[in-house]
Amino acid sequence: MSDPLRLGIAGLGTVGVGVVRIIRQQAALLEARTGRKIIISAVSARSKGRDRGVSLSDYGWEDDPIALATRDDVDVFVELMGGEDGPAKAATEAALKAGKDVVTANKAMLAINGQALAELAEAEGRVIRYEAAVAGGIPVIKALMEGLAGNEITRVMGVMNGSCNYILTRMENSGKTYQEIFAEADGLGYLEADPQLDVGGIDAAHKLAILSAIAFGSKVDFDGIQLEGIERVSIEDIRAAADMGYKIKLLGVAQKTGRGLEQRMQPCLVPDTSPLGQLDGGTNMVVLEGDAVGQIVLRGAGAGEGPTASAVMADICDIARGVRGPVFGQPATSLATSKAAQSQLPAPYYLRMALVDKPGALAKIATVLGEAGVSIYRMRQYEHEDSSAPVLIVTHKTTHAALQDALSNMDSTCVMAGAPVALRIEEG
Amino acid sequence: MSDPLRLGIAGLGTVGVGVVRIIRQQAALLEARTGRKIIISAVSARSKGRDRGVSLSDYGWEDDPIALATRDDVDVFVELMGGEDGPAKAATEAALKAGKDVVTANKAMLAINGQALAELAEAEGRVIRYEAAVAGGIPVIKALMEGLAGNEITRVMGVMNGSCNYILTRMENSGKTYQEIFAEADGLGYLEADPQLDVGGIDAAHKLAILSAIAFGSKVDFDGIQLEGIERVSIEDIRAAADMGYKIKLLGVAQKTGRGLEQRMQPCLVPDTSPLGQLDGGTNMVVLEGDAVGQIVLRGAGAGEGPTASAVMADICDIARGVRGPVFGQPATSLATSKAAQSQLPAPYYLRMALVDKPGALAKIATVLGEAGVSIYRMRQYEHEDSSAPVLIVTHKTTHAALQDALSNMDSTCVMAGAPVALRIEEG
């Protein structure tokens, strides 16, 4: 039997408490599975006195996470404080420099500072593991980095923010507007303190940036993501999409193209019969595609005490078993700097527009689309509302550039009653 | 850079050729991801001369897999021959005794001889890895053993034989009988040389036995599985189930109960809106449930050259990176001998019966059910066919024992026109 693996846990919010609970309750199971005792040497959090529903009296206490990270009786620093820099990053760096391995759930820190931290860890011969940073309890980092290690990854997609998917699902089921459901979700405590992290797509984009670094062997590049949140998704679009057989999801997509790495996080339409289309509520789903394996779909809880703590424990158990390796699956110094590409790959698009009620209006729009090389796959015109006619169009596959051409030429036709809505359709 | 990892591959069918192809085509990627070159020293198969569409001239050849397994220039013996014993087992044992690690896709060998092989491997300080043995390209062994290592597993379920799911899906879509679709699938080459391995549920049960050993820390126990194939699933049941909102799947379920380990592989009804219910065609799905993580659903191709070779490569890459560990996640000598339990956990059941067309027939059946403690949740009686009336019943949760009581008492009511069909309903 090896020596115990000694943890220092910084951050005792929901996830931290979940990790403490598992270590206390499943000690025998963890020892059977890893061949070592897993023990907590000390913990750190903002407030020492607060009752967290779990006993901390067996563990040392540090007010300062850096002091915790560098304690002699800590082998693994478990960073559960959050924040892209500040104390989380400082303590992570201190831990690595002091020869500790790091387990973290901090997607923001890795998406923004992952490259520098990976280089530091690998120079120090330490590991950083972060299964909990992406899609909560779903072991997607492990599936992608290890389970599909024999594949050239062709595409990574996912619904990775449960709050956004909850809002979109509730809008569809209730027929209420974005503003109404946003207020409801906020009232229920489903949103981050800064809701923009959720509804602006930032949290999900952090996760996508991490997955694409692993998938494509490139430096994590959050700034290279085309990012659009769900704030402009209207109930009209949700209804119209449903009418055409689609659902609207905040979908992250990363794929390698001839021109670079394309990373998008934006509201997209997906077929309502696809696994992504059937994903309702707060659940997460990640779709991994590789040249050999084809498509793998992973689904599970993306947040919450148990699921996130489960992912943290997977990392701790791996370290206990002696599993080591580069932070992003390849040595950090060998990761490529990918050029960020702007949606070069053709896709079908959904267009919703209101046309003025004049003869020939639809013909003009069809002409503008045709002249830009955008061909129409399906079209529906609905009953007139007031003096304008709602029109839905699903295009054949077209490039983003051609579509933008068409959209900007529509203005000059003088038949548009308001700006058109254009959303990409991502096929299963 | 470490030394190359040197493979000896035995078996050059679809999967073996797929592995050779990946190693040839993705050499640079594999080296970047594992830090080592992965090379093939020698191969072995039944016929040396056969054109397999991939060049083997760079590799040594052995007619005898045991000679291959024990070659000095082989670090990892890759067993892709199949068969629960015979040459596969002999060569695996020889490899372990000669100090080689083993990667295999052989579910039958592990389900029947896994305990002995695990004990041998661990005594020799070697690993056996078998991601490809269960659910093809889905990295489910890794997800369960490593990704959910912090969980007490509460249930494992899955549709793990693509051929059976194809047959059931085709029956539903075409309205044709089992016999007709079986002949079609056989003609298309979708079935094993011995089709009983597929339609009898044996192949899927091998996989379930492996998953339950890992999930519950018990010795692999194929004989403890309650096994029933799909041969008796009728088109009438598929139609009636659909009418009540269910699909019929060949579903494997393993769970720990107070009385032992319950393992079942049998046709079950699942809600048609659940992930399992929406799984059409040859795809596989595994559902893992843990006390912390909740429910994780994994979906992907369960067979075929690329997906299965992808899983074999994951194991090879793990060994190249130095990942080691007990075969079933805990030391083989510490695995429990679980008592096989017969469906103690209550479940709802689907019953289809034909009653003779006499007043009071339905009342008699309802009385028999009530007396056995089985309560009716939903009931439908259809238009009479000939002189009998088809009746469908969905029960509330009941034990298998109570249901058997009721079924055996129905006989003596003299209102049954033929034997009733009873299928378990497994809830999402």
mmCIF file of N, CA and C in Angstrom, chain B residues 116-162:
data_model
loop_
_atom_site.group_PDB
_atom_site.id
_atom_site.type_symbol
_atom_site.label_atom_id
_atom_site.label_comp_id
_atom_site.label_asym_id
_atom_site.label_seq_id
_atom_site.Cartn_x
_atom_site.Cartn_y
_atom_site.Cartn_z
ATOM 1 N N ALA B 116 -9.865 -15.131 -13.721
ATOM 2 C CA ALA B 116 -8.582 -15.856 -13.729
ATOM 3 C C ALA B 116 -7.509 -15.045 -14.462
ATOM 4 N N LEU B 117 -7.894 -14.434 -15.577
ATOM 5 C CA LEU B 117 -6.914 -13.646 -16.330
ATOM 6 C C LEU B 117 -6.479 -12.414 -15.540
ATOM 7 N N ALA B 118 -7.415 -11.784 -14.847
ATOM 8 C CA ALA B 118 -7.066 -10.607 -14.049
ATOM 9 C C ALA B 118 -6.112 -10.996 -12.927
ATOM 10 N N GLU B 119 -6.391 -12.124 -12.281
ATOM 11 C CA GLU B 119 -5.497 -12.562 -11.198
ATOM 12 C C GLU B 119 -4.093 -12.849 -11.737
ATOM 13 N N LEU B 120 -4.047 -13.496 -12.901
ATOM 14 C CA LEU B 120 -2.747 -13.781 -13.506
ATOM 15 C C LEU B 120 -2.016 -12.481 -13.854
ATOM 16 N N ALA B 121 -2.725 -11.562 -14.503
ATOM 17 C CA ALA B 121 -2.098 -10.306 -14.911
ATOM 18 C C ALA B 121 -1.552 -9.563 -13.700
ATOM 19 N N GLU B 122 -2.355 -9.484 -12.644
ATOM 20 C CA GLU B 122 -1.930 -8.702 -11.486
ATOM 21 C C GLU B 122 -0.785 -9.394 -10.739
ATOM 22 N N ALA B 123 -0.792 -10.725 -10.727
ATOM 23 C CA ALA B 123 0.334 -11.442 -10.120
ATOM 24 C C ALA B 123 1.621 -11.180 -10.906
ATOM 25 N N GLU B 124 1.490 -11.010 -12.202
ATOM 26 C CA GLU B 124 2.657 -10.763 -13.052
ATOM 27 C C GLU B 124 2.996 -9.275 -13.153
ATOM 28 N N GLY B 125 2.185 -8.429 -12.526
ATOM 29 C CA GLY B 125 2.428 -6.984 -12.615
ATOM 30 C C GLY B 125 2.112 -6.410 -13.993
ATOM 31 N N ARG B 126 1.198 -7.033 -14.716
ATOM 32 C CA ARG B 126 0.845 -6.599 -16.071
ATOM 33 C C ARG B 126 -0.580 -6.062 -16.098
ATOM 34 N N VAL B 127 -0.927 -5.326 -17.143
ATOM 35 C CA VAL B 127 -2.304 -4.851 -17.277
ATOM 36 C C VAL B 127 -2.988 -5.552 -18.445
ATOM 37 N N ILE B 128 -4.290 -5.701 -18.309
ATOM 38 C CA ILE B 128 -5.150 -6.104 -19.437
ATOM 39 C C ILE B 128 -6.137 -4.965 -19.629
ATOM 40 N N ARG B 129 -6.210 -4.422 -20.816
ATOM 41 C CA ARG B 129 -7.170 -3.350 -21.073
ATOM 42 C C ARG B 129 -8.102 -3.769 -22.206
ATOM 43 N N TYR B 130 -9.342 -3.313 -22.164
ATOM 44 C CA TYR B 130 -10.378 -3.918 -23.033
ATOM 45 C C TYR B 130 -11.493 -2.937 -23.347
ATOM 46 N N GLU B 131 -11.130 -1.681 -23.587
ATOM 47 C CA GLU B 131 -12.157 -0.684 -23.919
ATOM 48 C C GLU B 131 -13.028 -1.143 -25.077
ATOM 49 N N ALA B 132 -12.446 -1.826 -26.046
ATOM 50 C CA ALA B 132 -13.187 -2.235 -27.245
ATOM 51 C C ALA B 132 -14.145 -3.389 -26.983
ATOM 52 N N ALA B 133 -14.045 -4.016 -25.816
ATOM 53 C CA ALA B 133 -14.888 -5.183 -25.558
ATOM 54 C C ALA B 133 -16.343 -4.803 -25.285
ATOM 55 N N VAL B 134 -16.577 -3.574 -24.872
ATOM 56 C CA VAL B 134 -17.934 -3.150 -24.506
ATOM 57 C C VAL B 134 -18.318 -1.904 -25.285
ATOM 58 N N ALA B 135 -19.394 -1.995 -26.052
ATOM 59 C CA ALA B 135 -19.992 -0.839 -26.731
ATOM 60 C C ALA B 135 -19.032 -0.144 -27.693
ATOM 61 N N GLY B 136 -18.217 -0.948 -28.375
ATOM 62 C CA GLY B 136 -17.391 -0.466 -29.489
ATOM 63 C C GLY B 136 -16.642 0.816 -29.202
ATOM 64 N N GLY B 137 -16.954 1.864 -29.944
ATOM 65 C CA GLY B 137 -16.190 3.107 -29.849
ATOM 66 C C GLY B 137 -16.491 3.958 -28.638
ATOM 67 N N ILE B 138 -17.550 3.658 -27.912
ATOM 68 C CA ILE B 138 -17.896 4.463 -26.737
ATOM 69 C C ILE B 138 -16.881 4.189 -25.626
ATOM 70 N N PRO B 139 -16.210 5.215 -25.112
ATOM 71 C CA PRO B 139 -15.214 4.952 -24.052
ATOM 72 C C PRO B 139 -15.881 4.716 -22.698
ATOM 73 N N VAL B 140 -16.641 3.642 -22.617
ATOM 74 C CA VAL B 140 -17.478 3.419 -21.435
ATOM 75 C C VAL B 140 -16.700 2.785 -20.285
ATOM 76 N N ILE B 141 -15.707 1.949 -20.591
ATOM 77 C CA ILE B 141 -14.914 1.353 -19.519
ATOM 78 C C ILE B 141 -14.184 2.475 -18.781
ATOM 79 N N LYS B 142 -13.611 3.374 -19.560
ATOM 80 C CA LYS B 142 -12.894 4.516 -18.994
ATOM 81 C C LYS B 142 -13.837 5.430 -18.209
ATOM 82 N N ALA B 143 -15.005 5.675 -18.759
ATOM 83 C CA ALA B 143 -15.960 6.545 -18.063
ATOM 84 C C ALA B 143 -16.358 5.939 -16.721
ATOM 85 N N LEU B 144 -16.623 4.645 -16.731
ATOM 86 C CA LEU B 144 -17.097 3.984 -15.513
ATOM 87 C C LEU B 144 -15.971 3.803 -14.501
ATOM 88 N N MET B 145 -14.852 3.262 -14.952
ATOM 89 C CA MET B 145 -13.776 2.895 -14.025
ATOM 90 C C MET B 145 -13.013 4.112 -13.528
ATOM 91 N N GLU B 146 -12.823 5.093 -14.395
ATOM 92 C CA GLU B 146 -12.003 6.246 -14.034
ATOM 93 C C GLU B 146 -12.866 7.508 -13.858
ATOM 94 N N GLY B 147 -13.730 7.771 -14.828
ATOM 95 C CA GLY B 147 -14.505 9.013 -14.793
ATOM 96 C C GLY B 147 -15.479 9.076 -13.624
ATOM 97 N N LEU B 148 -15.999 7.919 -13.211
ATOM 98 C CA LEU B 148 -16.939 7.900 -12.092
ATOM 99 C C LEU B 148 -16.323 7.238 -10.860
ATOM 100 N N ALA B 149 -14.991 7.278 -10.749
ATOM 101 C CA ALA B 149 -14.302 6.580 -9.655
ATOM 102 C C ALA B 149 -14.732 7.070 -8.278
ATOM 103 N N GLY B 150 -15.251 8.292 -8.189
ATOM 104 C CA GLY B 150 -15.675 8.824 -6.899
ATOM 105 C C GLY B 150 -17.100 8.465 -6.526
ATOM 106 N N ASN B 151 -17.747 7.673 -7.340
ATOM 107 C CA ASN B 151 -19.154 7.343 -7.124
ATOM 108 C C ASN B 151 -19.361 5.920 -6.634
ATOM 109 N N GLU B 152 -20.341 5.749 -5.794
ATOM 110 C CA GLU B 152 -20.905 4.433 -5.606
ATOM 111 C C GLU B 152 -21.881 4.248 -6.760
ATOM 112 N N ILE B 153 -21.652 3.265 -7.592
ATOM 113 C CA ILE B 153 -22.506 3.088 -8.766
ATOM 114 C C ILE B 153 -23.814 2.443 -8.320
ATOM 115 N N THR B 154 -24.927 3.013 -8.769
ATOM 116 C CA THR B 154 -26.222 2.502 -8.339
ATOM 117 C C THR B 154 -26.893 1.642 -9.410
ATOM 118 N N ARG B 155 -26.615 1.950 -10.671
ATOM 119 C CA ARG B 155 -27.218 1.146 -11.740
ATOM 120 C C ARG B 155 -26.419 1.334 -13.025
ATOM 121 N N VAL B 156 -26.312 0.283 -13.795
ATOM 122 C CA VAL B 156 -25.723 0.348 -15.136
ATOM 123 C C VAL B 156 -26.737 -0.260 -16.089
ATOM 124 N N MET B 157 -27.022 0.434 -17.165
ATOM 125 C CA MET B 157 -27.983 -0.080 -18.143
ATOM 126 C C MET B 157 -27.418 0.123 -19.531
ATOM 127 N N GLY B 158 -27.895 -0.641 -20.461
ATOM 128 C CA GLY B 158 -27.469 -0.347 -21.812
ATOM 129 C C GLY B 158 -28.089 -1.186 -22.895
ATOM 130 N N VAL B 159 -28.124 -0.573 -24.060
ATOM 131 C CA VAL B 159 -28.428 -1.288 -25.295
ATOM 132 C C VAL B 159 -27.078 -1.499 -25.952
ATOM 133 N N MET B 160 -26.593 -2.727 -25.919
ATOM 134 C CA MET B 160 -25.196 -2.971 -26.269
ATOM 135 C C MET B 160 -25.024 -3.987 -27.387
ATOM 136 N N ASN B 161 -26.111 -4.311 -28.068
ATOM 137 C CA ASN B 161 -25.968 -5.137 -29.271
ATOM 138 C C ASN B 161 -26.703 -4.444 -30.410
ATOM 139 N N GLY B 162 -25.935 -3.867 -31.298
ATOM 140 C CA GLY B 162 -26.497 -3.080 -32.391
ATOM 141 C C GLY B 162 -27.388 -3.897 -33.305
#
